[in-house]
CSV table of C-alpha atoms in Angstrom, one decimal:
chain,number,residue,atom,x,y,z
A,19,ALA,CA,27.4,113.4,17.1
A,20,LEU,CA,24.9,110.8,18.5
A,21,ILE,CA,22.4,113.6,19.2
A,22,VAL,CA,22.9,115.3,15.8
A,23,PHE,CA,22.0,112.1,14.0
A,24,PHE,CA,19.1,111.2,16.3
A,25,LEU,CA,15.9,111.6,14.3
A,26,PRO,CA,13.4,112.2,17.2
A,27,PHE,CA,15.4,115.3,18.1
A,28,TYR,CA,14.0,116.8,14.9
A,29,GLY,CA,10.4,115.7,15.2
A,30,ASN,CA,7.5,118.1,14.6
A,31,GLY,CA,7.2,120.6,17.4
A,32,LYS,CA,10.6,119.9,19.1
A,33,SER,CA,11.6,123.5,18.5
A,34,VAL,CA,8.8,124.7,20.8
A,35,LEU,CA,8.7,121.7,23.2
A,36,GLY,CA,9.1,122.8,26.8
A,37,GLU,CA,11.3,119.7,27.4
A,38,VAL,CA,14.1,121.1,25.2
A,39,ALA,CA,14.3,124.4,27.0
A,40,GLY,CA,14.1,122.6,30.3
A,41,LEU,CA,17.0,120.3,29.3
A,42,PHE,CA,19.1,123.3,28.5
A,43,PHE,CA,18.5,124.9,31.9
A,44,LEU,CA,19.1,121.5,33.6
A,45,VAL,CA,22.4,120.8,32.0
A,46,ALA,CA,23.5,124.5,32.4
A,47,GLY,CA,22.7,124.3,36.2
A,48,LEU,CA,24.7,121.1,36.6
A,49,LEU,CA,27.7,122.8,34.9
A,50,PHE,CA,27.9,125.2,37.9
A,51,LEU,CA,26.9,122.7,40.6
A,52,GLU,CA,30.4,121.3,41.4
A,53,ASN,CA,31.7,124.6,42.8
A,54,ASN,CA,32.6,126.4,46.0
A,55,ASN,CA,32.1,129.9,44.4
A,56,LEU,CA,28.9,131.3,45.9
A,57,LYS,CA,28.0,133.2,42.7
A,58,LYS,CA,28.3,130.0,40.6
A,59,ILE,CA,26.4,128.0,43.1
A,60,PHE,CA,23.6,130.6,42.9
A,61,LEU,CA,23.7,130.2,39.1
A,62,ALA,CA,23.4,126.5,39.5
A,63,GLY,CA,20.3,126.9,41.6
A,64,LEU,CA,18.9,129.5,39.3
A,65,PHE,CA,19.2,127.4,36.2
A,66,LEU,CA,17.8,124.3,37.9
A,67,GLY,CA,14.9,126.4,39.1
A,68,LEU,CA,14.3,127.7,35.6
A,69,SER,CA,14.1,124.2,34.3
A,70,VAL,CA,11.3,123.5,36.8
A,71,ALA,CA,9.5,126.8,35.9
A,72,THR,CA,9.8,126.0,32.2
A,73,LYS,CA,8.0,122.7,32.5
A,74,PRO,CA,6.5,121.2,35.7
A,75,PHE,CA,7.8,117.8,34.5
A,76,PHE,CA,11.3,119.0,35.7
A,77,LEU,CA,10.1,118.9,39.3
A,78,LEU,CA,11.8,115.5,39.1
A,79,VAL,CA,15.1,117.5,39.3
A,80,LEU,CA,14.4,118.3,43.0
A,81,PRO,CA,14.5,114.8,44.4
A,82,ALA,CA,17.4,114.0,42.0
A,83,LEU,CA,19.3,117.0,43.4
A,84,PHE,CA,18.5,115.9,47.0
A,85,VAL,CA,20.0,112.5,46.3
A,86,GLY,CA,23.1,114.1,44.8
A,87,GLU,CA,23.6,116.4,47.8
A,88,VAL,CA,23.1,113.5,50.3
A,89,TYR,CA,25.7,111.5,48.3
A,90,ARG,CA,28.1,114.6,48.6
A,91,CYS,CA,27.7,114.6,52.4
A,92,PHE,CA,28.7,111.0,52.8
A,93,VAL,CA,31.3,110.6,50.0
A,94,LYS,CA,32.5,114.0,48.9
A,95,GLU,CA,33.3,117.2,50.7
A,96,LYS,CA,30.4,118.6,52.6
A,97,ARG,CA,29.0,122.0,51.6
A,98,LYS,CA,29.1,124.9,53.9
A,99,LEU,CA,25.9,126.5,55.1
A,100,PRO,CA,26.2,129.6,52.9
A,101,GLU,CA,26.5,127.3,49.8
A,102,TYR,CA,23.2,125.6,50.6
A,103,PHE,CA,21.7,129.1,51.1
A,104,TYR,CA,22.8,130.4,47.7
A,105,LEU,CA,21.8,127.1,46.0
A,106,GLY,CA,18.4,127.2,47.6
A,107,LEU,CA,17.9,130.9,46.8
A,108,GLY,CA,18.7,130.4,43.2
A,109,LEU,CA,16.2,127.5,43.1
A,110,VAL,CA,13.4,129.3,44.9
A,111,VAL,CA,13.2,132.5,42.8
A,112,PRO,CA,12.0,131.1,39.4
A,113,ILE,CA,9.9,128.4,41.2
A,114,LEU,CA,8.0,131.0,43.2
A,115,ILE,CA,7.4,133.1,40.1
A,116,TRP,CA,6.0,129.9,38.3
A,117,PHE,CA,4.0,129.0,41.4
A,118,TRP,CA,2.5,132.5,41.5
A,119,THR,CA,1.4,132.3,37.8
A,120,ILE,CA,-0.6,129.1,38.5
A,121,ASN,CA,-2.0,130.3,41.8
A,122,PRO,CA,-2.0,134.2,41.9
A,123,ASN,CA,-4.4,134.3,44.8
A,124,LEU,CA,-2.4,131.9,46.9
A,125,ASN,CA,-5.6,129.8,47.4
A,126,PHE,CA,-5.1,126.4,49.0
A,127,GLY,CA,-7.8,124.9,46.9
A,128,ASN,CA,-6.0,126.0,43.8
A,129,ILE,CA,-2.8,124.2,45.1
A,130,VAL,CA,-4.7,121.0,45.4
A,131,THR,CA,-6.3,121.3,42.0
A,132,ALA,CA,-2.9,122.1,40.4
A,133,PHE,CA,-1.3,119.1,42.1
A,134,GLN,CA,-4.2,116.8,40.9
A,135,TYR,CA,-3.8,118.1,37.4
A,136,TYR,CA,0.0,117.7,37.2
A,137,SER,CA,-0.1,114.3,38.8
A,138,ASN,CA,-2.6,113.0,36.1
A,139,SER,CA,-2.7,115.6,33.4
A,140,TYR,CA,-4.7,113.4,31.0
A,141,ALA,CA,-7.3,112.5,33.6
A,142,ASP,CA,-6.7,108.9,32.5
A,143,LYS,CA,-9.0,106.4,34.2
A,144,THR,CA,-7.0,103.4,32.8
A,145,ASN,CA,-5.9,100.9,35.4
A,146,ILE,CA,-2.4,102.1,36.4
A,147,PHE,CA,-0.9,98.6,36.4
A,148,GLU,CA,-2.3,98.0,32.8
A,149,LEU,CA,-0.7,101.2,31.7
A,150,VAL,CA,2.7,100.4,33.3
A,151,PHE,CA,2.7,97.0,31.8
A,152,SER,CA,1.7,98.3,28.4
A,153,ASN,CA,4.5,100.9,28.4
A,154,LEU,CA,7.1,98.5,29.7
A,155,LYS,CA,6.5,96.2,26.7
A,156,ARG,CA,7.5,99.0,24.4
A,157,PHE,CA,11.1,98.8,25.6
A,158,PHE,CA,11.4,95.3,24.2
A,159,SER,CA,9.2,95.6,21.1
A,160,GLU,CA,9.5,99.1,19.6
A,161,THR,CA,12.7,100.5,18.1
A,162,THR,CA,12.9,103.9,19.8
A,163,PRO,CA,12.3,102.5,23.4
A,164,LEU,CA,14.6,99.6,22.6
A,165,HIS,CA,17.3,102.1,21.6
A,166,PHE,CA,16.7,103.9,24.9
A,167,ALA,CA,16.9,100.5,26.8
A,168,VAL,CA,20.4,99.7,25.3
A,169,LEU,CA,21.7,103.2,26.2
A,170,PHE,CA,20.2,102.9,29.7
A,171,ALA,CA,21.6,99.4,30.4
A,172,VAL,CA,25.2,100.4,29.4
A,173,SER,CA,25.0,103.7,31.3
A,174,SER,CA,23.6,102.0,34.4
A,175,VAL,CA,26.4,99.5,34.6
A,176,MET,CA,29.0,102.2,34.4
A,177,LEU,CA,27.3,104.4,37.0
A,178,ILE,CA,26.7,101.6,39.4
A,179,ARG,CA,30.3,100.6,39.2
A,180,GLY,CA,31.3,104.2,39.7
A,181,LEU,CA,29.1,104.5,42.8
A,182,TYR,CA,30.7,101.4,44.2
A,183,LYS,CA,34.1,102.8,43.7
A,184,LYS,CA,32.9,106.3,44.9
A,185,ILE,CA,34.2,108.0,41.8
A,186,ILE,CA,30.9,109.3,40.4
A,187,SER,CA,30.6,113.1,40.5
A,188,VAL,CA,27.5,114.8,42.0
A,189,PRO,CA,26.2,116.2,38.7
A,190,GLU,CA,26.5,112.7,37.1
A,191,LEU,CA,24.5,111.2,39.9
A,192,VAL,CA,21.9,113.9,39.7
A,193,LEU,CA,21.5,113.3,36.0
A,194,PHE,CA,21.3,109.5,36.4
A,195,VAL,CA,18.7,109.7,39.2
A,196,PHE,CA,16.7,112.2,37.0
A,197,VAL,CA,16.9,109.7,34.1
A,198,CYS,CA,15.6,106.9,36.3
A,199,LEU,CA,12.7,109.1,37.7
A,200,ASN,CA,11.8,110.2,34.1
A,201,PHE,CA,11.6,106.5,33.1
A,202,LEU,CA,9.4,105.6,36.1
A,203,TRP,CA,7.2,108.7,35.4
A,204,TYR,CA,6.8,107.8,31.8
A,205,LEU,CA,5.3,104.4,32.7
A,206,LYS,CA,2.2,106.0,34.0
A,207,THR,CA,1.6,108.2,30.9
A,208,PRO,CA,-0.4,107.5,27.8
A,209,GLY,CA,2.9,106.2,26.3
A,210,TRP,CA,4.0,108.9,23.9
A,211,TYR,CA,7.7,108.8,23.3
A,212,ARG,CA,8.2,112.5,24.0
A,213,TYR,CA,7.6,111.7,27.7
A,214,PHE,CA,11.0,109.9,28.0
A,215,PHE,CA,12.6,112.1,25.4
A,216,PRO,CA,14.6,114.2,28.0
A,217,ALA,CA,16.0,111.0,29.6
A,218,HIS,CA,16.8,109.6,26.2
A,219,LEU,CA,18.9,112.7,25.2
A,220,LEU,CA,20.7,112.8,28.6
A,221,LEU,CA,21.7,109.1,28.2
A,222,PHE,CA,23.8,110.2,25.2
A,223,LEU,CA,26.1,112.0,27.7
A,224,PHE,CA,26.8,108.6,29.5
A,225,PHE,CA,26.7,106.0,26.7
A,226,PRO,CA,30.1,106.6,25.0
A,227,ALA,CA,31.9,106.8,28.3
A,228,GLY,CA,30.1,103.7,29.6
A,229,LEU,CA,31.1,101.7,26.6
A,230,SER,CA,34.7,102.7,26.8
A,231,LYS,CA,34.8,101.6,30.4
A,232,LEU,CA,33.0,98.3,29.8
A,233,LEU,CA,34.9,97.3,26.7
A,234,SER,CA,38.2,98.1,25.0
A,235,LYS,CA,38.2,101.6,23.5
A,236,ARG,CA,38.6,100.2,20.0
A,237,PHE,CA,35.6,97.9,20.3
A,238,ALA,CA,33.6,100.8,22.0
A,239,THR,CA,34.5,103.1,19.0
A,240,VAL,CA,33.2,100.4,16.6
A,241,ILE,CA,29.9,100.2,18.4
A,242,ILE,CA,29.5,104.0,18.5
A,243,LEU,CA,30.2,104.2,14.8
A,244,PHE,CA,27.6,101.5,14.2
A,245,PHE,CA,25.0,103.5,16.1
A,246,LEU,CA,26.0,106.6,14.1
A,247,VAL,CA,25.6,104.7,10.8
A,248,VAL,CA,22.2,103.3,11.8
A,249,GLN,CA,20.9,106.6,13.2
A,250,SER,CA,22.0,108.5,10.1
A,251,PHE,CA,20.4,106.0,7.8
A,252,ILE,CA,17.1,106.3,9.7
A,253,LEU,CA,17.5,110.1,9.7
A,254,VAL,CA,17.9,110.3,5.9
A,255,SER,CA,15.4,107.6,5.0
A,256,LYS,CA,12.5,108.9,7.2
A,257,ARG,CA,13.2,112.7,7.1
A,258,ASN,CA,10.1,113.3,5.0
A,259,GLU,CA,7.6,111.2,7.0
A,260,SER,CA,4.7,113.2,8.4
A,261,LEU,CA,5.8,112.4,11.9
A,262,TYR,CA,9.0,114.4,11.4
A,263,TYR,CA,8.2,116.8,8.6
A,264,SER,CA,4.8,118.0,7.5
A,265,THR,CA,3.4,121.1,6.0
A,266,GLU,CA,-0.2,120.1,6.6
A,267,VAL,CA,-0.9,122.8,9.2
A,268,GLN,CA,0.7,125.5,7.0
A,269,ASP,CA,-1.3,124.4,3.9
A,270,PHE,CA,-4.5,124.3,5.9
A,271,VAL,CA,-4.0,127.8,7.2
A,272,VAL,CA,-3.3,129.1,3.7
A,273,TYR,CA,-6.6,127.6,2.6
A,274,ILE,CA,-8.4,129.2,5.6
A,275,GLN,CA,-6.9,132.6,4.7
A,276,GLN,CA,-8.2,132.2,1.1
A,277,GLN,CA,-11.8,131.7,2.4
A,278,LEU,CA,-12.0,134.3,5.2
A,279,GLU,CA,-12.9,137.9,4.8
A,280,PRO,CA,-11.3,140.4,7.3
A,281,SER,CA,-14.7,140.6,9.1
A,282,ASP,CA,-15.2,136.8,9.3
A,283,SER,CA,-15.0,135.1,12.7
A,284,ILE,CA,-13.5,131.6,13.2
A,285,LEU,CA,-13.5,129.1,16.1
A,286,VAL,CA,-10.4,126.9,16.1
A,287,VAL,CA,-10.9,123.6,17.9
A,288,ASN,CA,-8.0,121.6,19.5
A,289,SER,CA,-5.3,123.2,17.3
A,290,PRO,CA,-3.2,126.0,18.9
A,291,SER,CA,-0.8,125.7,16.0
A,292,VAL,CA,-3.5,126.9,13.6
A,293,VAL,CA,-4.3,129.8,15.9
A,294,PHE,CA,-0.6,130.7,16.0
A,295,LEU,CA,-0.3,130.9,12.2
A,296,LEU,CA,-3.5,132.8,11.6
A,297,PRO,CA,-3.3,136.6,11.2
A,298,ASN,CA,-5.1,139.0,13.5
A,299,GLN,CA,-8.7,138.1,12.7
A,300,LEU,CA,-11.7,137.3,14.9
A,301,VAL,CA,-10.2,134.1,16.2
A,302,SER,CA,-11.7,132.2,19.2
A,303,GLN,CA,-10.1,129.1,20.5
A,304,TYR,CA,-11.5,125.8,22.0
A,305,VAL,CA,-8.8,123.5,23.5
A,306,ARG,CA,-9.6,120.4,25.5
A,307,ILE,CA,-6.6,119.5,27.6
A,308,ASN,CA,-8.1,116.4,29.2
A,309,PRO,CA,-11.7,115.1,29.8
A,310,GLN,CA,-12.2,117.6,32.6
A,311,LEU,CA,-10.2,120.6,31.5
A,312,VAL,CA,-11.3,122.9,28.7
A,313,PHE,CA,-10.0,126.4,27.6
A,314,THR,CA,-12.6,128.3,25.6
A,315,PRO,CA,-14.7,131.5,25.7
A,316,LYS,CA,-17.0,131.5,28.8
A,317,SER,CA,-20.1,131.7,26.6
A,318,ILE,CA,-19.2,128.5,24.8
A,319,LEU,CA,-18.1,126.8,28.0
A,320,GLU,CA,-21.5,127.5,29.6
A,321,ASN,CA,-23.5,126.6,26.5
A,322,SER,CA,-21.9,124.9,23.5
A,323,GLY,CA,-25.0,125.8,21.5
A,324,SER,CA,-23.9,129.5,21.5
A,325,ILE,CA,-21.3,128.7,18.8
A,326,ASP,CA,-22.1,131.0,15.9
A,327,GLN,CA,-18.7,131.8,14.3
A,328,LYS,CA,-18.9,131.9,10.5
A,329,TYR,CA,-16.1,129.2,10.3
A,330,VAL,CA,-14.9,126.4,12.5
A,331,ALA,CA,-11.6,124.8,12.1
A,332,VAL,CA,-11.3,121.4,13.8
A,333,ARG,CA,-8.3,119.1,14.4
A,334,ALA,CA,-9.8,116.3,16.3
A,335,LEU,CA,-13.0,115.4,18.1
A,336,ASP,CA,-13.6,112.5,20.4
A,337,ASN,CA,-16.5,111.3,22.6
A,338,ASN,CA,-15.9,114.3,25.0
A,339,GLU,CA,-17.0,116.6,22.1
A,340,ALA,CA,-20.2,114.8,21.1
A,341,ASP,CA,-22.3,118.0,21.7
A,342,LEU,CA,-19.9,120.0,19.6
A,343,GLN,CA,-19.9,117.5,16.8
A,344,LYS,CA,-23.8,117.6,16.8
A,345,ILE,CA,-23.8,121.4,16.5
A,346,LEU,CA,-21.3,121.2,13.6
A,347,ASP,CA,-23.5,118.7,11.8
A,348,GLU,CA,-26.6,120.8,12.3
A,349,LYS,CA,-25.4,124.3,11.8
A,350,TYR,CA,-22.3,124.0,9.6
A,351,GLU,CA,-21.2,122.4,6.3
A,352,LYS,CA,-17.9,120.8,5.7
A,353,ILE,CA,-15.9,122.7,2.9
A,354,ASN,CA,-12.5,121.3,3.3
A,355,SER,CA,-10.7,118.4,5.0
A,356,THR,CA,-7.1,117.1,5.1
A,357,GLU,CA,-5.7,114.1,7.0
A,358,HIS,CA,-6.1,115.7,10.4
A,359,TYR,CA,-8.0,118.9,9.8
A,360,ILE,CA,-11.6,119.9,8.8
A,361,LEU,CA,-12.9,123.4,8.0
A,362,TYR,CA,-16.6,124.1,8.4
A,363,ARG,CA,-18.7,127.1,7.2
A,364,PHE,CA,-21.9,128.3,8.8
A,365,LYS,CA,-24.9,127.2,6.6
């Protein structure tokens, strides 16, 4: 119920966000983890490996799983060697396939490049301590991070007590360590909420149980109902805000289709969603992932002056696209603009 009434769960793009699929595989894997059946242990590894292959962010699962298995060795019954083999085999299969897709030639230089990209995917040169401090403040001053902080505090007290009494299960510990790692990883990001969204959703699994152990069940139920009322009010009152519901992309694509002839070419800049909705026309794409990483046709990458498509649809340009903006100003005329999108036509 807490998840169903949680507005960020329905934000724009959540249905195609890799974190959602990764969460499904993560929780599915943990359902099979507490088992002695080799087939189910293999499934646990397979699902956990699929979560990593779905989104590199879920590499955080691996250290969390390691902590859980060390805890098992000292507190629970130790696994037999074949169990570790099947768990590892399940993990390795999807991870190797993912690894091959980003490094098909098995080139060591590519491994280093991939690691550098995933460790700082926004190529952000901001001082790391300033970034961490800025993001930490959000958990005391902004409603969504504050909501996370309350859930995290209650869950932490329950789980730390459970660890002390040695009654926490391995999947619970793996999830909690993953939540902590997700929180720490978020602190170094540009600060968008979707970067702690997986941890936020997972805390809903702990929060009600945590309250019922810290307080009387009646008082815990009252607090849960209060959360449900507040969340449902926010869900209803903000359901039409552009952050959660917007037809701007669809409306912009409809306008583009009205302008284009079947033989017209178009370059779409920094908007994969527009490309996705356009029919099979002569569409080229320019996407800047970070200041150093750009995906676009080779001719444009080597010489931005080679842009000659009849139309150019743009979502956002910054200082990194100064050359592109200059070309648009010189060779194109603006024929339509919305809050976030502009359509240009060759003069």
